[in-house]
Amino acid sequence: MRKKIIYILLVGVLFTSFSCKKANKEEVIEEKISSYILSSDSINLEWTAYKTTEKVPVKGTFTKIELINIPSGKNPQAVAGNVEFSIPIESIFTKDTIRDGKLKKFFFGNLMGTSNITGKTSLKEDGTGEATITMNGVEKTVPVTFTTNGNDVEINANLDLDNWQAQMALTALNEACYELHKGADGVSKTWNTVDVLVKVSTKLQP
């Protein structure tokens, strides 16, 4: 009888030990899955504005994007879908210093309190989502689409600047660039739409 009791106790100890090891293994796996992260230097924002009635593209970027939070998640999409950011206007870059100066002075300079563009992202499982952007004292949410490729996420959005009440700023910019924004038809035009592409590169935490 004593041997039987000892046998039962040994079986119980072995079973408990196996269960704990299995649980620990699952916890480690879960921890690895939930350890994607990004830093401010792993975000690249490209924008495309348009001029003339022929809608000639003008491309640029911002060389600095500051993260308000440091998001992490179980996959790259979860990380890119939880980003709060602030973009200093001074970091605008179009490979043309004269154009950069005009954008700062005549466009952003005519927006209320816009030394920074701030916002946050929210992505769904179906390749769609939203971005909430604050500019000119106005907060607006716009739809976005996104794709993933390994650890990288690309987010696309189209901004209608009228939603941020930027008409006066666009008019000032068009007047400052009147001849440069004139097409073959002799009409000078600065479009109110801007296409935005954001590339986010995530990585596993060490």
PDB file of C-alpha atoms in Angstrom:
ATOM      1  CA  MET A   1       0.000   0.000   0.000  1.00  0.00           C
ATOM      2  CA  ARG A   2       2.844   2.377   0.889  1.00  0.00           C
ATOM      3  CA  LYS A   3       4.548   1.716  -2.470  1.00  0.00           C
ATOM      4  CA  LYS A   4       1.295   2.472  -4.268  1.00  0.00           C
ATOM      5  CA  ILE A   5       0.948   5.830  -2.506  1.00  0.00           C
ATOM      6  CA  ILE A   6       4.562   6.749  -3.355  1.00  0.00           C
ATOM      7  CA  TYR A   7       3.943   5.807  -7.007  1.00  0.00           C
ATOM      8  CA  ILE A   8       0.857   8.015  -7.152  1.00  0.00           C
ATOM      9  CA  LEU A   9       2.777  10.923  -5.621  1.00  0.00           C
ATOM     10  CA  LEU A  10       5.604  10.541  -8.141  1.00  0.00           C
ATOM     11  CA  VAL A  11       3.174  10.501 -11.045  1.00  0.00           C
ATOM     12  CA  GLY A  12       1.532  13.656  -9.679  1.00  0.00           C
ATOM     13  CA  VAL A  13       4.867  15.462  -9.348  1.00  0.00           C
ATOM     14  CA  LEU A  14       5.928  14.492 -12.869  1.00  0.00           C
ATOM     15  CA  PHE A  15       2.595  15.601 -14.334  1.00  0.00           C
ATOM     16  CA  THR A  16       2.760  18.940 -12.516  1.00  0.00           C
ATOM     17  CA  SER A  17       6.332  19.498 -13.665  1.00  0.00           C
ATOM     18  CA  PHE A  18       5.413  18.725 -17.278  1.00  0.00           C
ATOM     19  CA  SER A  19       2.408  21.072 -17.126  1.00  0.00           C
ATOM     20  CA  CYS A  20       4.543  23.915 -15.737  1.00  0.00           C
ATOM     21  CA  LYS A  21       7.191  23.450 -18.418  1.00  0.00           C
ATOM     22  CA  LYS A  22       4.521  23.456 -21.104  1.00  0.00           C
ATOM     23  CA  ALA A  23       2.946  26.619 -19.661  1.00  0.00           C
ATOM     24  CA  ASN A  24       6.350  28.298 -19.424  1.00  0.00           C
ATOM     25  CA  LYS A  25       7.094  27.368 -23.032  1.00  0.00           C
ATOM     26  CA  GLU A  26       3.795  28.877 -24.159  1.00  0.00           C
ATOM     27  CA  GLU A  27       4.563  32.066 -22.192  1.00  0.00           C
ATOM     28  CA  VAL A  28       7.962  32.372 -23.885  1.00  0.00           C
ATOM     29  CA  ILE A  29       6.386  31.896 -27.315  1.00  0.00           C
ATOM     30  CA  GLU A  30       3.756  34.518 -26.516  1.00  0.00           C
ATOM     31  CA  GLU A  31       6.430  36.917 -25.315  1.00  0.00           C
ATOM     32  CA  LYS A  32       8.371  36.529 -28.557  1.00  0.00           C
ATOM     33  CA  ILE A  33       5.247  37.101 -30.643  1.00  0.00           C
ATOM     34  CA  SER A  34       4.437  40.278 -28.687  1.00  0.00           C
ATOM     35  CA  SER A  35       7.825  41.920 -28.961  1.00  0.00           C
ATOM     36  CA  TYR A  36       7.703  43.950 -32.186  1.00  0.00           C
ATOM     37  CA  ILE A  37       8.641  47.615 -31.777  1.00  0.00           C
ATOM     38  CA  LEU A  38       9.665  50.667 -33.808  1.00  0.00           C
ATOM     39  CA  SER A  39      11.645  53.834 -33.305  1.00  0.00           C
ATOM     40  CA  SER A  40      11.307  57.303 -34.822  1.00  0.00           C
ATOM     41  CA  ASP A  41      14.127  56.672 -37.300  1.00  0.00           C
ATOM     42  CA  SER A  42      12.248  53.655 -38.700  1.00  0.00           C
ATOM     43  CA  ILE A  43       9.379  55.799 -40.067  1.00  0.00           C
ATOM     44  CA  ASN A  44       9.569  57.421 -43.486  1.00  0.00           C
ATOM     45  CA  LEU A  45       6.820  59.789 -44.653  1.00  0.00           C
ATOM     46  CA  GLU A  46       6.550  60.802 -48.308  1.00  0.00           C
ATOM     47  CA  TRP A  47       3.978  63.281 -49.577  1.00  0.00           C
ATOM     48  CA  THR A  48       2.881  64.269 -53.072  1.00  0.00           C
ATOM     49  CA  ALA A  49       1.173  67.601 -53.717  1.00  0.00           C
ATOM     50  CA  TYR A  50      -0.002  68.847 -57.127  1.00  0.00           C
ATOM     51  CA  LYS A  51       0.263  72.034 -59.186  1.00  0.00           C
ATOM     52  CA  THR A  52      -1.089  73.326 -62.556  1.00  0.00           C
ATOM     53  CA  THR A  53      -4.375  72.184 -64.099  1.00  0.00           C
ATOM     54  CA  GLU A  54      -2.478  69.191 -65.493  1.00  0.00           C
ATOM     55  CA  LYS A  55      -1.917  68.106 -61.864  1.00  0.00           C
ATOM     56  CA  VAL A  56       1.873  67.915 -61.999  1.00  0.00           C
ATOM     57  CA  PRO A  57       3.177  66.137 -58.868  1.00  0.00           C
ATOM     58  CA  VAL A  58       5.497  67.837 -56.382  1.00  0.00           C
ATOM     59  CA  LYS A  59       7.085  65.353 -53.982  1.00  0.00           C
ATOM     60  CA  GLY A  60       8.617  65.860 -50.575  1.00  0.00           C
ATOM     61  CA  THR A  61       9.124  64.397 -47.146  1.00  0.00           C
ATOM     62  CA  PHE A  62       9.786  65.349 -43.537  1.00  0.00           C
ATOM     63  CA  THR A  63      13.229  64.466 -42.255  1.00  0.00           C
ATOM     64  CA  LYS A  64      12.080  64.244 -38.645  1.00  0.00           C
ATOM     65  CA  ILE A  65       9.154  62.388 -37.090  1.00  0.00           C
ATOM     66  CA  GLU A  66       8.877  62.339 -33.313  1.00  0.00           C
ATOM     67  CA  LEU A  67       7.057  59.506 -31.548  1.00  0.00           C
ATOM     68  CA  ILE A  68       4.773  60.532 -28.709  1.00  0.00           C
ATOM     69  CA  ASN A  69       4.520  56.895 -27.643  1.00  0.00           C
ATOM     70  CA  ILE A  70       6.732  53.853 -28.224  1.00  0.00           C
ATOM     71  CA  PRO A  71       4.284  51.266 -29.544  1.00  0.00           C
ATOM     72  CA  SER A  72       4.814  47.524 -29.393  1.00  0.00           C
ATOM     73  CA  GLY A  73       2.643  44.597 -30.437  1.00  0.00           C
ATOM     74  CA  LYS A  74       2.345  40.992 -31.454  1.00  0.00           C
ATOM     75  CA  ASN A  75       2.994  41.778 -35.136  1.00  0.00           C
ATOM     76  CA  PRO A  76       4.122  44.714 -37.340  1.00  0.00           C
ATOM     77  CA  GLN A  77       0.525  45.684 -38.132  1.00  0.00           C
ATOM     78  CA  ALA A  78      -0.321  46.003 -34.440  1.00  0.00           C
ATOM     79  CA  VAL A  79       2.686  48.289 -33.951  1.00  0.00           C
ATOM     80  CA  ALA A  80       1.991  50.503 -36.988  1.00  0.00           C
ATOM     81  CA  GLY A  81      -1.653  50.716 -35.949  1.00  0.00           C
ATOM     82  CA  ASN A  82      -0.864  52.288 -32.601  1.00  0.00           C
ATOM     83  CA  VAL A  83       1.464  55.183 -33.438  1.00  0.00           C
ATOM     84  CA  GLU A  84       1.117  58.684 -32.000  1.00  0.00           C
ATOM     85  CA  PHE A  85       3.416  61.153 -33.742  1.00  0.00           C
ATOM     86  CA  SER A  86       4.481  64.767 -34.040  1.00  0.00           C
ATOM     87  CA  ILE A  87       6.089  66.143 -37.222  1.00  0.00           C
ATOM     88  CA  PRO A  88       8.094  69.398 -36.974  1.00  0.00           C
ATOM     89  CA  ILE A  89       7.294  71.649 -39.939  1.00  0.00           C
ATOM     90  CA  GLU A  90      10.910  72.842 -39.999  1.00  0.00           C
ATOM     91  CA  SER A  91      11.940  69.360 -41.166  1.00  0.00           C
ATOM     92  CA  ILE A  92      10.119  69.619 -44.519  1.00  0.00           C
ATOM     93  CA  PHE A  93      12.382  68.625 -47.409  1.00  0.00           C
ATOM     94  CA  THR A  94      11.743  68.720 -51.178  1.00  0.00           C
ATOM     95  CA  LYS A  95      15.330  68.832 -52.490  1.00  0.00           C
ATOM     96  CA  ASP A  96      14.722  72.528 -53.266  1.00  0.00           C
ATOM     97  CA  THR A  97      15.590  74.989 -50.478  1.00  0.00           C
ATOM     98  CA  ILE A  98      13.642  77.840 -52.115  1.00  0.00           C
ATOM     99  CA  ARG A  99      10.519  75.695 -52.341  1.00  0.00           C
ATOM    100  CA  ASP A 100      11.016  74.522 -48.764  1.00  0.00           C
ATOM    101  CA  GLY A 101      11.178  78.125 -47.603  1.00  0.00           C
ATOM    102  CA  LYS A 102       7.990  79.067 -49.451  1.00  0.00           C
ATOM    103  CA  LEU A 103       6.107  76.101 -48.003  1.00  0.00           C
ATOM    104  CA  LYS A 104       7.173  77.061 -44.483  1.00  0.00           C
ATOM    105  CA  LYS A 105       6.413  80.759 -44.917  1.00  0.00           C
ATOM    106  CA  PHE A 106       3.355  80.915 -47.138  1.00  0.00           C
ATOM    107  CA  PHE A 107       1.561  77.618 -46.448  1.00  0.00           C
ATOM    108  CA  PHE A 108       2.395  76.508 -42.918  1.00  0.00           C
ATOM    109  CA  GLY A 109       2.995  80.110 -41.875  1.00  0.00           C
ATOM    110  CA  ASN A 110      -0.682  80.817 -42.609  1.00  0.00           C
ATOM    111  CA  LEU A 111      -1.938  77.899 -40.525  1.00  0.00           C
ATOM    112  CA  MET A 112      -2.859  78.604 -36.927  1.00  0.00           C
ATOM    113  CA  GLY A 113      -0.341  77.273 -34.400  1.00  0.00           C
ATOM    114  CA  THR A 114       1.108  74.707 -36.763  1.00  0.00           C
ATOM    115  CA  SER A 115       4.749  74.330 -35.851  1.00  0.00           C
ATOM    116  CA  ASN A 116       4.018  70.598 -35.706  1.00  0.00           C
ATOM    117  CA  ILE A 117       1.542  68.268 -37.349  1.00  0.00           C
ATOM    118  CA  THR A 118       0.334  65.730 -34.809  1.00  0.00           C
ATOM    119  CA  GLY A 119      -1.682  62.560 -35.169  1.00  0.00           C
ATOM    120  CA  LYS A 120      -2.220  58.894 -34.476  1.00  0.00           C
ATOM    121  CA  THR A 121      -2.982  55.742 -36.458  1.00  0.00           C
ATOM    122  CA  SER A 122      -5.483  52.918 -36.048  1.00  0.00           C
ATOM    123  CA  LEU A 123      -5.377  49.876 -38.360  1.00  0.00           C
ATOM    124  CA  LYS A 124      -7.812  46.979 -38.829  1.00  0.00           C
ATOM    125  CA  GLU A 125      -7.210  43.391 -39.920  1.00  0.00           C
ATOM    126  CA  ASP A 126      -8.698  43.915 -43.397  1.00  0.00           C
ATOM    127  CA  GLY A 127      -6.052  46.315 -44.727  1.00  0.00           C
ATOM    128  CA  THR A 128      -7.954  49.474 -43.857  1.00  0.00           C
ATOM    129  CA  GLY A 129      -7.833  51.890 -40.959  1.00  0.00           C
ATOM    130  CA  GLU A 130      -7.825  55.511 -39.905  1.00  0.00           C
ATOM    131  CA  ALA A 131      -5.407  58.327 -39.199  1.00  0.00           C
ATOM    132  CA  THR A 132      -6.382  61.226 -36.973  1.00  0.00           C
ATOM    133  CA  ILE A 133      -4.436  64.363 -37.896  1.00  0.00           C
ATOM    134  CA  THR A 134      -4.356  67.745 -36.165  1.00  0.00           C
ATOM    135  CA  MET A 135      -3.291  70.781 -38.193  1.00  0.00           C
ATOM    136  CA  ASN A 136      -4.377  74.441 -38.249  1.00  0.00           C
ATOM    137  CA  GLY A 137      -6.138  73.838 -34.929  1.00  0.00           C
ATOM    138  CA  VAL A 138      -8.407  71.267 -36.586  1.00  0.00           C
ATOM    139  CA  GLU A 139      -8.503  67.539 -35.808  1.00  0.00           C
ATOM    140  CA  LYS A 140      -9.791  65.298 -38.601  1.00  0.00           C
ATOM    141  CA  THR A 141      -9.900  61.533 -39.113  1.00  0.00           C
ATOM    142  CA  VAL A 142      -9.218  60.202 -42.600  1.00  0.00           C
ATOM    143  CA  PRO A 143      -9.424  56.655 -44.012  1.00  0.00           C
ATOM    144  CA  VAL A 144      -6.202  54.834 -44.871  1.00  0.00           C
ATOM    145  CA  THR A 145      -5.189  51.595 -46.535  1.00  0.00           C
ATOM    146  CA  PHE A 146      -2.103  49.560 -45.729  1.00  0.00           C
ATOM    147  CA  THR A 147      -0.048  46.549 -46.801  1.00  0.00           C
ATOM    148  CA  THR A 148       2.490  44.475 -44.903  1.00  0.00           C
ATOM    149  CA  ASN A 149       5.698  42.903 -46.171  1.00  0.00           C
ATOM    150  CA  GLY A 150       7.621  40.990 -43.543  1.00  0.00           C
ATOM    151  CA  ASN A 151       8.448  43.450 -40.768  1.00  0.00           C
ATOM    152  CA  ASP A 152       7.452  46.471 -42.886  1.00  0.00           C
ATOM    153  CA  VAL A 153       4.100  48.243 -43.178  1.00  0.00           C
ATOM    154  CA  GLU A 154       3.117  50.798 -45.834  1.00  0.00           C
ATOM    155  CA  ILE A 155       0.199  53.140 -45.143  1.00  0.00           C
ATOM    156  CA  ASN A 156      -1.508  55.209 -47.868  1.00  0.00           C
ATOM    157  CA  ALA A 157      -3.825  58.169 -47.356  1.00  0.00           C
ATOM    158  CA  ASN A 158      -5.279  61.028 -49.367  1.00  0.00           C
ATOM    159  CA  LEU A 159      -5.703  64.362 -47.608  1.00  0.00           C
ATOM    160  CA  ASP A 160      -8.165  67.050 -48.656  1.00  0.00           C
ATOM    161  CA  LEU A 161      -6.655  70.200 -47.150  1.00  0.00           C
ATOM    162  CA  ASP A 162     -10.055  71.885 -47.163  1.00  0.00           C
ATOM    163  CA  ASN A 163     -10.940  69.619 -44.222  1.00  0.00           C
ATOM    164  CA  TRP A 164      -8.308  71.486 -42.193  1.00  0.00           C
ATOM    165  CA  GLN A 165      -9.574  74.883 -43.390  1.00  0.00           C
ATOM    166  CA  ALA A 166      -6.336  75.517 -45.265  1.00  0.00           C
ATOM    167  CA  GLN A 167      -7.847  77.491 -48.151  1.00  0.00           C
ATOM    168  CA  MET A 168      -6.190  80.782 -47.146  1.00  0.00           C
ATOM    169  CA  ALA A 169      -2.808  79.062 -46.810  1.00  0.00           C
ATOM    170  CA  LEU A 170      -3.183  77.435 -50.243  1.00  0.00           C
ATOM    171  CA  THR A 171      -4.114  80.787 -51.788  1.00  0.00           C
ATOM    172  CA  ALA A 172      -1.049  82.433 -50.228  1.00  0.00           C
ATOM    173  CA  LEU A 173       1.187  79.644 -51.499  1.00  0.00           C
ATOM    174  CA  ASN A 174      -0.275  79.829 -54.996  1.00  0.00           C
ATOM    175  CA  GLU A 175       0.269  83.594 -55.118  1.00  0.00           C
ATOM    176  CA  ALA A 176       3.890  83.148 -54.029  1.00  0.00           C
ATOM    177  CA  CYS A 177       4.409  80.455 -56.688  1.00  0.00           C
ATOM    178  CA  TYR A 178       2.087  81.930 -59.301  1.00  0.00           C
ATOM    179  CA  GLU A 179       4.321  81.549 -62.346  1.00  0.00           C
ATOM    180  CA  LEU A 180       5.732  78.191 -61.233  1.00  0.00           C
ATOM    181  CA  HIS A 181       2.214  76.795 -60.783  1.00  0.00           C
ATOM    182  CA  LYS A 182       1.044  77.989 -64.194  1.00  0.00           C
ATOM    183  CA  GLY A 183       0.357  75.289 -66.788  1.00  0.00           C
ATOM    184  CA  ALA A 184       0.263  75.288 -70.569  1.00  0.00           C
ATOM    185  CA  ASP A 185      -3.242  76.777 -70.425  1.00  0.00           C
ATOM    186  CA  GLY A 186      -1.908  79.837 -68.597  1.00  0.00           C
ATOM    187  CA  VAL A 187      -3.833  79.000 -65.420  1.00  0.00           C
ATOM    188  CA  SER A 188      -1.980  78.948 -62.107  1.00  0.00           C
ATOM    189  CA  LYS A 189      -3.324  76.304 -59.747  1.00  0.00           C
ATOM    190  CA  THR A 190      -2.362  74.696 -56.448  1.00  0.00           C
ATOM    191  CA  TRP A 191      -4.421  71.603 -55.679  1.00  0.00           C
ATOM    192  CA  ASN A 192      -5.983  71.031 -52.274  1.00  0.00           C
ATOM    193  CA  THR A 193      -5.236  67.289 -52.275  1.00  0.00           C
ATOM    194  CA  VAL A 194      -2.086  65.625 -50.971  1.00  0.00           C
ATOM    195  CA  ASP A 195      -1.234  61.939 -51.214  1.00  0.00           C
ATOM    196  CA  VAL A 196       0.707  60.505 -48.284  1.00  0.00           C
ATOM    197  CA  LEU A 197       2.764  57.308 -48.078  1.00  0.00           C
ATOM    198  CA  VAL A 198       4.129  56.235 -44.701  1.00  0.00           C
ATOM    199  CA  LYS A 199       6.648  53.403 -44.497  1.00  0.00           C
ATOM    200  CA  VAL A 200       7.048  51.821 -41.074  1.00  0.00           C
ATOM    201  CA  SER A 201       9.838  49.316 -40.368  1.00  0.00           C
ATOM    202  CA  THR A 202       9.393  47.292 -37.189  1.00  0.00           C
ATOM    203  CA  LYS A 203      11.806  44.923 -35.482  1.00  0.00           C
ATOM    204  CA  LEU A 204      11.832  42.312 -32.766  1.00  0.00           C
ATOM    205  CA  GLN A 205      12.986  43.534 -29.398  1.00  0.00           C
ATOM    206  CA  PRO A 206      16.234  41.871 -28.282  1.00  0.00           C
TER     207      PRO A 206
END
